Tab-separated table of C-alpha atoms and ligand atoms in Angstrom:
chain	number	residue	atom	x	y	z
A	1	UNK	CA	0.000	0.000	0.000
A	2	UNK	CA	2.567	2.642	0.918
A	3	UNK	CA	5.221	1.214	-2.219
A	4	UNK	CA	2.119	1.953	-4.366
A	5	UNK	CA	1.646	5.188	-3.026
A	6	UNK	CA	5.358	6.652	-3.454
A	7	UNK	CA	5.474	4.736	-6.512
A	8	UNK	CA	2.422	6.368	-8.560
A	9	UNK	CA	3.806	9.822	-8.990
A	10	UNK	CA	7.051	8.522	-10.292
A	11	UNK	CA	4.885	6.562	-12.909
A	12	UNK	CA	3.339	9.183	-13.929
A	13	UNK	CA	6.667	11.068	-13.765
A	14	UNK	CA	8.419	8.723	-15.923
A	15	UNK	CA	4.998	8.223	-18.375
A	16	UNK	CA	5.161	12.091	-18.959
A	17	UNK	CA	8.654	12.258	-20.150
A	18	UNK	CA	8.900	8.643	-21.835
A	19	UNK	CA	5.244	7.995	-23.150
A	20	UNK	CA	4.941	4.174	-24.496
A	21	UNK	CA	4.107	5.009	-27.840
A	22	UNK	CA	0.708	4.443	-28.996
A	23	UNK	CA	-0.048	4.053	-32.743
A	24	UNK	CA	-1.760	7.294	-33.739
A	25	UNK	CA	-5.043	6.394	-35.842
A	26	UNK	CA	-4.525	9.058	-38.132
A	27	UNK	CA	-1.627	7.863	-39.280
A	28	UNK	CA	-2.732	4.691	-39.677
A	29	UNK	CA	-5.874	5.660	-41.805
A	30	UNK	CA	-2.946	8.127	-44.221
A	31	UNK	CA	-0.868	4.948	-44.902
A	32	UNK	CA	-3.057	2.451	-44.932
A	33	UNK	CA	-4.978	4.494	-47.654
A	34	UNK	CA	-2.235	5.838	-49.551
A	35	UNK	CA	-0.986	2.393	-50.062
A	36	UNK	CA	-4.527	1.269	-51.111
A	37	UNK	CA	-4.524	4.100	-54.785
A	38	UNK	CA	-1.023	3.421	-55.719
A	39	UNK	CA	0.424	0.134	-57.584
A	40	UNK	CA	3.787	-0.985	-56.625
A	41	UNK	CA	5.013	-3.053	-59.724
A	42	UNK	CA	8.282	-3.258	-58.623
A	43	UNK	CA	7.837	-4.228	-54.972
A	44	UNK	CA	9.497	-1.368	-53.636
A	45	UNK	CA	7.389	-1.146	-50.821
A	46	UNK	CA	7.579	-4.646	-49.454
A	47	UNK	CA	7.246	-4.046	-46.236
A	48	UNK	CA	3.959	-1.942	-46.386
A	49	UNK	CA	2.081	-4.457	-44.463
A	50	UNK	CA	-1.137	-4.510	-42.407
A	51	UNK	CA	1.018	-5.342	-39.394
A	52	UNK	CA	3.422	-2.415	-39.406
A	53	UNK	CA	0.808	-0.273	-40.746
A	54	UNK	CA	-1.281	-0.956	-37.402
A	55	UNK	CA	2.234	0.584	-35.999
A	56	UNK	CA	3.691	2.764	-38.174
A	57	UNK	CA	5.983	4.209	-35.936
A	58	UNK	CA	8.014	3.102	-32.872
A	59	UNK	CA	9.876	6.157	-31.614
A	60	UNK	CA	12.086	7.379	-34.436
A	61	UNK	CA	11.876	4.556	-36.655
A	62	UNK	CA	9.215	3.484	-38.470
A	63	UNK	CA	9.130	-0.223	-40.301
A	64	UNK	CA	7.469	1.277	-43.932
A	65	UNK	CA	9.942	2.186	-46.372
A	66	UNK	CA	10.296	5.745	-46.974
A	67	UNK	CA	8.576	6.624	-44.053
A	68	UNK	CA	10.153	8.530	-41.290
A	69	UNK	CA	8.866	9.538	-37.529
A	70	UNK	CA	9.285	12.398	-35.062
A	71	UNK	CA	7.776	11.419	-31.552
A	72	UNK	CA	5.526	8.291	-32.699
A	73	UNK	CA	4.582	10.300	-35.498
A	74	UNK	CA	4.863	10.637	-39.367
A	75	UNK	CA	7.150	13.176	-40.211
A	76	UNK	CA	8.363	12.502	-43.453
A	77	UNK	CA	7.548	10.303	-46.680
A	78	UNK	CA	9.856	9.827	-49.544
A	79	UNK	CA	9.368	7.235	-52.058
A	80	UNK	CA	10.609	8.672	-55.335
A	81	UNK	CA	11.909	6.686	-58.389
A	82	UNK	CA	9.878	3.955	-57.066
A	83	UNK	CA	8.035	3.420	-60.451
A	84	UNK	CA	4.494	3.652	-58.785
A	85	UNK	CA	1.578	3.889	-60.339
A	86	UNK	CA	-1.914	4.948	-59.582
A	87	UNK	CA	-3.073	7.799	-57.742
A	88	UNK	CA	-2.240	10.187	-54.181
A	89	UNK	CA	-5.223	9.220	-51.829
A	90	UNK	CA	-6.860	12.150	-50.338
A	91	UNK	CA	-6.295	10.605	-47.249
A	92	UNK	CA	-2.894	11.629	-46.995
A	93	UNK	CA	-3.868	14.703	-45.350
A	94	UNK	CA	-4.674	12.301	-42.203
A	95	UNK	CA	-0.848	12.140	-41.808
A	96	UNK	CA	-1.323	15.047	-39.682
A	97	UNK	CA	2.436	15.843	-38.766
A	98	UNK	CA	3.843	15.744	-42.015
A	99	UNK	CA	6.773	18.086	-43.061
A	100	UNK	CA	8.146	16.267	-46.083
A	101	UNK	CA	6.243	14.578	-49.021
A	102	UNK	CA	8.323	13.562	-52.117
A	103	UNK	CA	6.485	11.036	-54.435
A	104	UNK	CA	8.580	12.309	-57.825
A	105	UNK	CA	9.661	10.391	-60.769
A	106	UNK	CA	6.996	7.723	-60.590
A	107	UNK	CA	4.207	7.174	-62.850
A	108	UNK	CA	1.124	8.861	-60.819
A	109	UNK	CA	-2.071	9.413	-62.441
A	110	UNK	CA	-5.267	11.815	-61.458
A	111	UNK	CA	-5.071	15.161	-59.713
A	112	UNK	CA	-3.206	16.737	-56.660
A	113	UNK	CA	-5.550	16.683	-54.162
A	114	UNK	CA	-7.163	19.360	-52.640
A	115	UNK	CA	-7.045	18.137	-49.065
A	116	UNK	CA	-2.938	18.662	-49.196
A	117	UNK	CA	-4.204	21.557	-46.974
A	118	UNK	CA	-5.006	20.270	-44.201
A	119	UNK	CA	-1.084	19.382	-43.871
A	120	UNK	CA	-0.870	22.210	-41.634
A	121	UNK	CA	3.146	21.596	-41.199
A	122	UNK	CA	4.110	20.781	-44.881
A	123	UNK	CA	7.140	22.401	-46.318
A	124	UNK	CA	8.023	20.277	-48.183
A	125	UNK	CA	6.213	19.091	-51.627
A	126	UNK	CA	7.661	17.297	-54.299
A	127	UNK	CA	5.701	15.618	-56.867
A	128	UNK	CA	7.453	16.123	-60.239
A	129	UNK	CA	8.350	13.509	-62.684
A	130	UNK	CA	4.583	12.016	-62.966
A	131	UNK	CA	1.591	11.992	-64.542
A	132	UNK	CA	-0.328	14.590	-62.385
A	133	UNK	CA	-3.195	15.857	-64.395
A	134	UNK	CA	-5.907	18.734	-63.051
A	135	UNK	CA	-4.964	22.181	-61.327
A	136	UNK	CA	-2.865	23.155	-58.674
A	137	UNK	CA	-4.900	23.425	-55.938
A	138	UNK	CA	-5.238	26.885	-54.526
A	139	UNK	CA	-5.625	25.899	-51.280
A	140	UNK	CA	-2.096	24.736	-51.242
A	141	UNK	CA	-2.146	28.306	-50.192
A	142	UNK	CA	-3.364	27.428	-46.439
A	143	UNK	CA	0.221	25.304	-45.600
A	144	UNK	CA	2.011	28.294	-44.548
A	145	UNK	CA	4.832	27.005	-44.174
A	146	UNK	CA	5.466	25.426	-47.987
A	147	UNK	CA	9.453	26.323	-48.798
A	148	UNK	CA	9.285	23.971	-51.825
A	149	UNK	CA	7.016	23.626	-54.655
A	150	UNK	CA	8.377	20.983	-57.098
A	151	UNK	CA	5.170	19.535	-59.508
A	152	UNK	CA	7.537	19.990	-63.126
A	153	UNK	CA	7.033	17.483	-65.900
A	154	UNK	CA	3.171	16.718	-65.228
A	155	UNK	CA	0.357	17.799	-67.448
A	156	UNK	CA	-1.188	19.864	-65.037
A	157	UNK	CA	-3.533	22.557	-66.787
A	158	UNK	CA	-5.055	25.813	-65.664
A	159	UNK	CA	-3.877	28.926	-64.204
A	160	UNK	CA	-1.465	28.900	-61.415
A	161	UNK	CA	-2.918	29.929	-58.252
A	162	UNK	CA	-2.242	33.680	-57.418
A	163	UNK	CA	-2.434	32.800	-53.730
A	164	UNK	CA	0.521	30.648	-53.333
A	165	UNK	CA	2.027	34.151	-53.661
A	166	UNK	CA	1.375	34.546	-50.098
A	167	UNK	CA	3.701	31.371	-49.266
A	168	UNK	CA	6.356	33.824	-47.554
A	169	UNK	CA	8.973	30.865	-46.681
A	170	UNK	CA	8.874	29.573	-50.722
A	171	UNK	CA	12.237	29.617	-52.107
A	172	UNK	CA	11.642	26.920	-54.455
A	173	UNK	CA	9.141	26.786	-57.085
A	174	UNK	CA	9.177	24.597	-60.441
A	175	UNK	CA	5.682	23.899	-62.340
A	176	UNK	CA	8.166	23.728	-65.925
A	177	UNK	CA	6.944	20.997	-68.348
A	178	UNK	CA	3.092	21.111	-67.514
A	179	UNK	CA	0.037	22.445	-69.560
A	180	UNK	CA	-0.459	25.655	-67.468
A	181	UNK	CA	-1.780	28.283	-68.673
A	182	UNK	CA	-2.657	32.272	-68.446
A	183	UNK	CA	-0.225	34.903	-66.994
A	184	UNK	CA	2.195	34.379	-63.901
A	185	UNK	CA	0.735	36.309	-60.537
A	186	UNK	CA	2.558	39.141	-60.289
A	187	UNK	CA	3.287	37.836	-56.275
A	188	UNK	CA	5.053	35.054	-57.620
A	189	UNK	CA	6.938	36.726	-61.210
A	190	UNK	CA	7.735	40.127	-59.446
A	191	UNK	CA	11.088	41.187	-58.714
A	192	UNK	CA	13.236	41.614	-55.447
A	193	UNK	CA	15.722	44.139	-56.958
A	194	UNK	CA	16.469	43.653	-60.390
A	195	UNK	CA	16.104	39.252	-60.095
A	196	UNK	CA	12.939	37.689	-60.662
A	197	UNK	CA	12.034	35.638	-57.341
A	198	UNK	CA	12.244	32.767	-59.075
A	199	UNK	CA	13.477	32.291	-62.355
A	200	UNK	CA	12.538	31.678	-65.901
A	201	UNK	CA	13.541	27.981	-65.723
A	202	UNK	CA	10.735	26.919	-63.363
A	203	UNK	CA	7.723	28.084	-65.638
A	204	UNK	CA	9.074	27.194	-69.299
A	205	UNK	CA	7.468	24.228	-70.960
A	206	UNK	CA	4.099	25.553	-70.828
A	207	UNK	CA	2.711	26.710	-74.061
A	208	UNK	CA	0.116	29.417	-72.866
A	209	UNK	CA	1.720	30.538	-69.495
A	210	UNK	CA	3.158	34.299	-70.126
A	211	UNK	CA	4.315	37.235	-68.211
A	212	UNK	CA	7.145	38.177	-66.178
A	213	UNK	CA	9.635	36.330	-66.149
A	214	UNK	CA	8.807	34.625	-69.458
A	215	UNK	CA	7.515	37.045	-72.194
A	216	UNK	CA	4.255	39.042	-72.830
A	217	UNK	CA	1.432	37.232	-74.080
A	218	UNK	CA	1.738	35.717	-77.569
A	219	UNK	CA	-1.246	37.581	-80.025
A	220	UNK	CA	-3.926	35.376	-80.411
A	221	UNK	CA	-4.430	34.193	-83.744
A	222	UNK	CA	-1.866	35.490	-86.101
A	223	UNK	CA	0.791	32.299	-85.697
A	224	UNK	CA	3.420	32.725	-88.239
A	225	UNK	CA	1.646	30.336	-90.650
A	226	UNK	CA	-1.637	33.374	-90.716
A	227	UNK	CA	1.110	36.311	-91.306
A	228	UNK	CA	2.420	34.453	-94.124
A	229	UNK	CA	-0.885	33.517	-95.881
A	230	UNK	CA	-1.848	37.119	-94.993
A	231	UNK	CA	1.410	38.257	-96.451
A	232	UNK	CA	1.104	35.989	-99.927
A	233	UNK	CA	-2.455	36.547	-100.187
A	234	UNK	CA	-2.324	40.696	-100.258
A	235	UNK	CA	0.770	39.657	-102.648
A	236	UNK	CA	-0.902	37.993	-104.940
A	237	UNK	CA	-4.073	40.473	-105.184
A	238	UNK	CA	-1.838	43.159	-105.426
A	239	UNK	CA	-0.215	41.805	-108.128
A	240	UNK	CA	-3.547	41.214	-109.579
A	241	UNK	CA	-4.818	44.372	-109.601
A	242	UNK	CA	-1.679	45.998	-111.024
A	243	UNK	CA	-1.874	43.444	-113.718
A	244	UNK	CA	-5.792	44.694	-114.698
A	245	UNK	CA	-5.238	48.246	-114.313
A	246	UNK	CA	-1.811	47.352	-116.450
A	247	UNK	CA	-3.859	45.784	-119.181
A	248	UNK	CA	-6.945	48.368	-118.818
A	249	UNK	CA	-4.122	51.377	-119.641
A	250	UNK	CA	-2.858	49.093	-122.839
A	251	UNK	CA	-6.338	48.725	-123.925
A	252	UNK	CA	-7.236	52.440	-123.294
A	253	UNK	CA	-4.271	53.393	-125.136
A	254	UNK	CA	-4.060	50.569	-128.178
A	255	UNK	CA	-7.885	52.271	-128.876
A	256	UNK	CA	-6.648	55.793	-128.920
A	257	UNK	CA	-4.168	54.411	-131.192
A	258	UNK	CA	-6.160	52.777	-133.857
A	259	UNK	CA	-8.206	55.836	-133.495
A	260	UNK	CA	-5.499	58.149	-134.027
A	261	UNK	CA	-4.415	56.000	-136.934
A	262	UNK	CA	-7.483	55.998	-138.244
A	263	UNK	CA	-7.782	59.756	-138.132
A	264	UNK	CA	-4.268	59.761	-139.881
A	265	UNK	CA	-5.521	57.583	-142.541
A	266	UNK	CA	-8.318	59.303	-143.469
A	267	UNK	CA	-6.295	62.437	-143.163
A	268	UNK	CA	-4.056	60.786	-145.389
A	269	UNK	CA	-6.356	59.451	-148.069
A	270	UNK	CA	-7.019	61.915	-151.248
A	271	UNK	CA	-10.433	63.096	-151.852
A	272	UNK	CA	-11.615	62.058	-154.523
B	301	NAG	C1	11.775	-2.264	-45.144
B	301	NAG	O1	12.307	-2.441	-46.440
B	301	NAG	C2	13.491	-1.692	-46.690
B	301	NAG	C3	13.920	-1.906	-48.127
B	301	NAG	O2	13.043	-2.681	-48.839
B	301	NAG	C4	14.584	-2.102	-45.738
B	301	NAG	O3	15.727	-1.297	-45.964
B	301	NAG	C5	14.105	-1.916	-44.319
B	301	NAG	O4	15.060	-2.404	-43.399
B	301	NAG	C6	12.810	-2.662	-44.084
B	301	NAG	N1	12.354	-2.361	-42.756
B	301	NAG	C7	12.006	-3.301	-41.885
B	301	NAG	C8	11.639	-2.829	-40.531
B	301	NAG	O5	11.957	-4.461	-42.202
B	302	NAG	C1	16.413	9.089	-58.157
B	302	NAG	O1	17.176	8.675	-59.280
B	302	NAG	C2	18.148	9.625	-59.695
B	302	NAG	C3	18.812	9.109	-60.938
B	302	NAG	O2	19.121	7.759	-60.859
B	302	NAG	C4	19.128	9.878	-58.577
B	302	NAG	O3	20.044	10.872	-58.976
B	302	NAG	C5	18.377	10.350	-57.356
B	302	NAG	O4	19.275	10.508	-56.280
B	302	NAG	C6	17.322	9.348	-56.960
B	302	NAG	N1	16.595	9.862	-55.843
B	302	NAG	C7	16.423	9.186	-54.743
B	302	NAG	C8	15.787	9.911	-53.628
B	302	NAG	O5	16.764	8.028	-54.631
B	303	NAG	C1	13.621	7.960	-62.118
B	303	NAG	O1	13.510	6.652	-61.584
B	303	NAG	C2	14.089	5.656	-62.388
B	303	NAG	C3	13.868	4.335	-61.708
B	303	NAG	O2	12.496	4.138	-61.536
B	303	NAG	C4	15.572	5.937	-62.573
B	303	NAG	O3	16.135	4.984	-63.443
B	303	NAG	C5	15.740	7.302	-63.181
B	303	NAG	O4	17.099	7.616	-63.289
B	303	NAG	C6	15.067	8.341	-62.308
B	303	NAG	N1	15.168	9.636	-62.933
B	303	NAG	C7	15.395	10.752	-62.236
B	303	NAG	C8	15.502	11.998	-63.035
B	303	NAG	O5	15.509	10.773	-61.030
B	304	NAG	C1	-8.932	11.225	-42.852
B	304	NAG	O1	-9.159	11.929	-44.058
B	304	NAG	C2	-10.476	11.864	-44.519
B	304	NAG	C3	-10.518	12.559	-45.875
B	304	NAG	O2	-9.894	13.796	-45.832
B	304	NAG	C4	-11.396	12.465	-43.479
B	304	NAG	O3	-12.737	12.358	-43.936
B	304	NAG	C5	-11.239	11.767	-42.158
B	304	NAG	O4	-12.014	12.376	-41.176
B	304	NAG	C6	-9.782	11.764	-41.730
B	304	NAG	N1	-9.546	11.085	-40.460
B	304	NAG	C7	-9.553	9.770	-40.280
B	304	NAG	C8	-9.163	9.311	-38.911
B	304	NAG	O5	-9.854	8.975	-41.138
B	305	NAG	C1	5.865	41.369	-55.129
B	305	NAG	O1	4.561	40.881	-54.881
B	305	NAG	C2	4.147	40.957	-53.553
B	305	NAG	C3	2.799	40.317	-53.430
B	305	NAG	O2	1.938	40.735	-54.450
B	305	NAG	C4	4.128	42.399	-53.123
B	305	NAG	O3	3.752	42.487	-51.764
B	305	NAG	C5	5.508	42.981	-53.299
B	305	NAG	O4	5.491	44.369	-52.982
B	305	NAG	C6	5.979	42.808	-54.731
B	305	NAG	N1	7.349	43.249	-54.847
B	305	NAG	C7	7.780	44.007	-55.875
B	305	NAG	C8	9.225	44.375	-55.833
B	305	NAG	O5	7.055	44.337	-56.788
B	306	NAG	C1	18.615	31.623	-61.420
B	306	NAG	O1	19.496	31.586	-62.534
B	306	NAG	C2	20.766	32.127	-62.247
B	306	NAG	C3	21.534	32.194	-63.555
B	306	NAG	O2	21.269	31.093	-64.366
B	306	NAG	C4	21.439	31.269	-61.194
B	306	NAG	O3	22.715	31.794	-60.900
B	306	NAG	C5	20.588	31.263	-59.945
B	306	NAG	O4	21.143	30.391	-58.990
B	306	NAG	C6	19.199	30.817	-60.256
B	306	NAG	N1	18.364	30.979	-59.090
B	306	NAG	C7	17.506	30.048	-58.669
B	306	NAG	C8	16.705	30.402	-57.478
B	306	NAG	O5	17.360	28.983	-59.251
C-alpha cells in the first residue's frame, strides 16, 4: 500500500517524459490508404504491411519504407523513383504531422488533391516527374509554411494559383513541363531588386503561361503560318490588280491608237 503510493507519482513522472508510444489512428488511416490508390510493380514497398501499418511508428523509426517519424509520429515520406503507379489518396492529409512529401519520378495518375491543406506543417512538396493531371490546388495556399514547390514534368492545366504568392517561406518553385496556362501572378513573377524571385527555368514548358519572367502574351491568332498567308495573299491580289489596271491602260491606249491612226488615214487618203 505505501510502495504503491510513493510509486504512482514517479509513474506518472516517468509516463510524462517517456510515453509508451501508442499508434496514432490518423496515421494509420494516411498509410493504410495511400498504399490502397497506388500500384507498386516493382515491390518497392515490401514491407507496407497490415502489421506495421497498425504501428507505423516506434519512436524514431518506423518499419514502412520511406517513411520517417518524429515522436511516434509521421514526419516525413519519400518514395521517389519507385516506379508507382496509380493515384495520391486524399487521405494523406490524415498524416497530420507531415513536413516532407516527395512522391517524384513515378508514374502517378489523377489530380493533386485538394485536401494537401489540411497538412498544416508541410514544407516540403515534391511531386514532379509524374503523370499529375488537373490544377494546382489553390488551397495549397493554407500550408504556410510550404518552402518547396516541385510539380515539373506533369500535365497539369489551368492557371497557377495567385495565392501561393502569399507562401512567404517559398524559395523553391518549379511547375516547368506542364500544360499551365494564363499569366504568372505578379506575387510570384515580381522582382526583389532587379532578379525575378524565381526564375525563368521553373515556368518554361508551358505553351500558354506568359508574363514576367517569361515574355508578354503571344497575339492570339496570327501564328506565323496566318502572317504568311496574310502576307502571300495581299501579294498575290496586289499583283492582280496591277496586272488589270496594267492591261486596262494598254487597252485604253491601243484604242486611242487605232483611233489616231485611223484619223491619220483618213487624213491621209485623197479626196476624190
Ligand atoms: C523495409 O524495407 C526496406 C527496403 O526494402 C529495408 O531497408 C528496411 O530495413 C525494411 N524495414 C524493416 C523494418 O523491415
Ligand atoms: C532518383 O534517381 C536519380 C537518378 O538515378 C538519382 O540521382 C536520385 O538521387 C534518386 N533519388 C532518390 C531519392 O533516390
Ligand atoms: C527515375 O527513376 C528511375 C527508376 O524508376 C531511374 O532509373 C531514373 O534515373 C530516375 N530519374 C530521375 C531523373 O531521377
Ligand atoms: C482522414 O481523411 C479523410 C478525408 O480527408 C477524413 O474524412 C477523415 O475524417 C480523416 N480522419 C480519419 C481518422 O480517417
Ligand atoms: C511582389 O509581390 C508581392 C505580393 O503581391 C508584393 O507584396 C511585393 O510588394 C511585390 N514586390 C515588388 C518588388 O514588386
Ligand atoms: C537563377 O538563374 C541564375 C543564372 O542562371 C542562377 O545563378 C541562380 O542560382 C538561379 N536561381 C535560382 C533560385 O534557381
Amino acid at each position: 500500500m505505501n510502495f504503491a503510493k510513493s510509486f504512482t507519482p514517479m509513474l506518472i513522472l516517468i509516463f510524462t517524459f517517456f510515453p509508451p508510444s501508442s499508434p496514432d489512428p490518423n496515421d494509420q488511416s494516411c498509410l493504410s490508404n495511400l498504399f490502397q490508390s497506388i500500384q507498386d510493380p516493382n515491390h518497392n514497398l515490401i514491407n507496407w504491411t497490415k502489421p506495421n501499418f497498425a504501428n507505423p511508428c516506434s519512436g524514431f523509426l518506423s518499419y514502412l519504407t520511406g517513411a520517417t517519424c518524429n515522436n511516434g509520429r509521421i514526419y516525413k515520406l519519400s518514395l521517389p523513383n519507385f516506379s508507382l503507379h496509380g493515384s495520391i489518396s486524399p487521405y494523406i492529409s490524415n498524416c497530420t504531422n507531415l513536413q516532407s512529401l516527395d512522391l517524384s519520378n513515378n508514374s502517378l495518375t489523377g489530380s493533386i488533391p485538394n485536401e494537401l491543406q489540411y497538412l498544416v506543417n508541410l514544407a516540403v512538396l515534391k511531386l514532379s516527374s509524374n503523370r499529375l493531371s488537373g490544377v494546382i490546388p489553390p488551397s495549397l495556399a493554407m500550408c504556410a509554411y510550404l518552402n518547396v514547390i516541385d510539380l515539373h514534368d506533369n500535365v497539369l492545366t489551368g492557371p497557377i494559383p495567385a495565392q501561393l504568392g502569399s507562401l512567404v517561406r517559398l524559395s523553391v518553385f518549379d511547375v516547368s513541363n506542364n500544360k499551365l496556362s494564363g499569366p504568372i501572378p505578379g506575387s510570384l513573377g515580381n522582382r526583389t531588386g532587379n532578379l525575378p524571385r524565381f526564375n525563368a527555368s521553373g515556368y518554361l514548358g508551358n505553351k500558354d503561361l506568359y508574363g514576367y519572367p517569361l515574355g508578354p502574351m503571344k497575339s492570339k491568332g496570327l501564328s506565323v503560318v496566318a502572317i504568311v498567308g496574310i502576307g502571300l495573299g495581299s501579294g498575290l491580289l496586289s499583283l492582280m490588280l496591277s496586272f488589270t489596271v496594267v492591261c486596262v491602260w494598254l487597252r485604253v491606249t491601243d484604242q486611242k491608237m487605232v483611233a489616231e491612226q485611223e484619223g491619220k488615214i483618213t487624213q491621209l487618203m485623197p479626196e476624190y
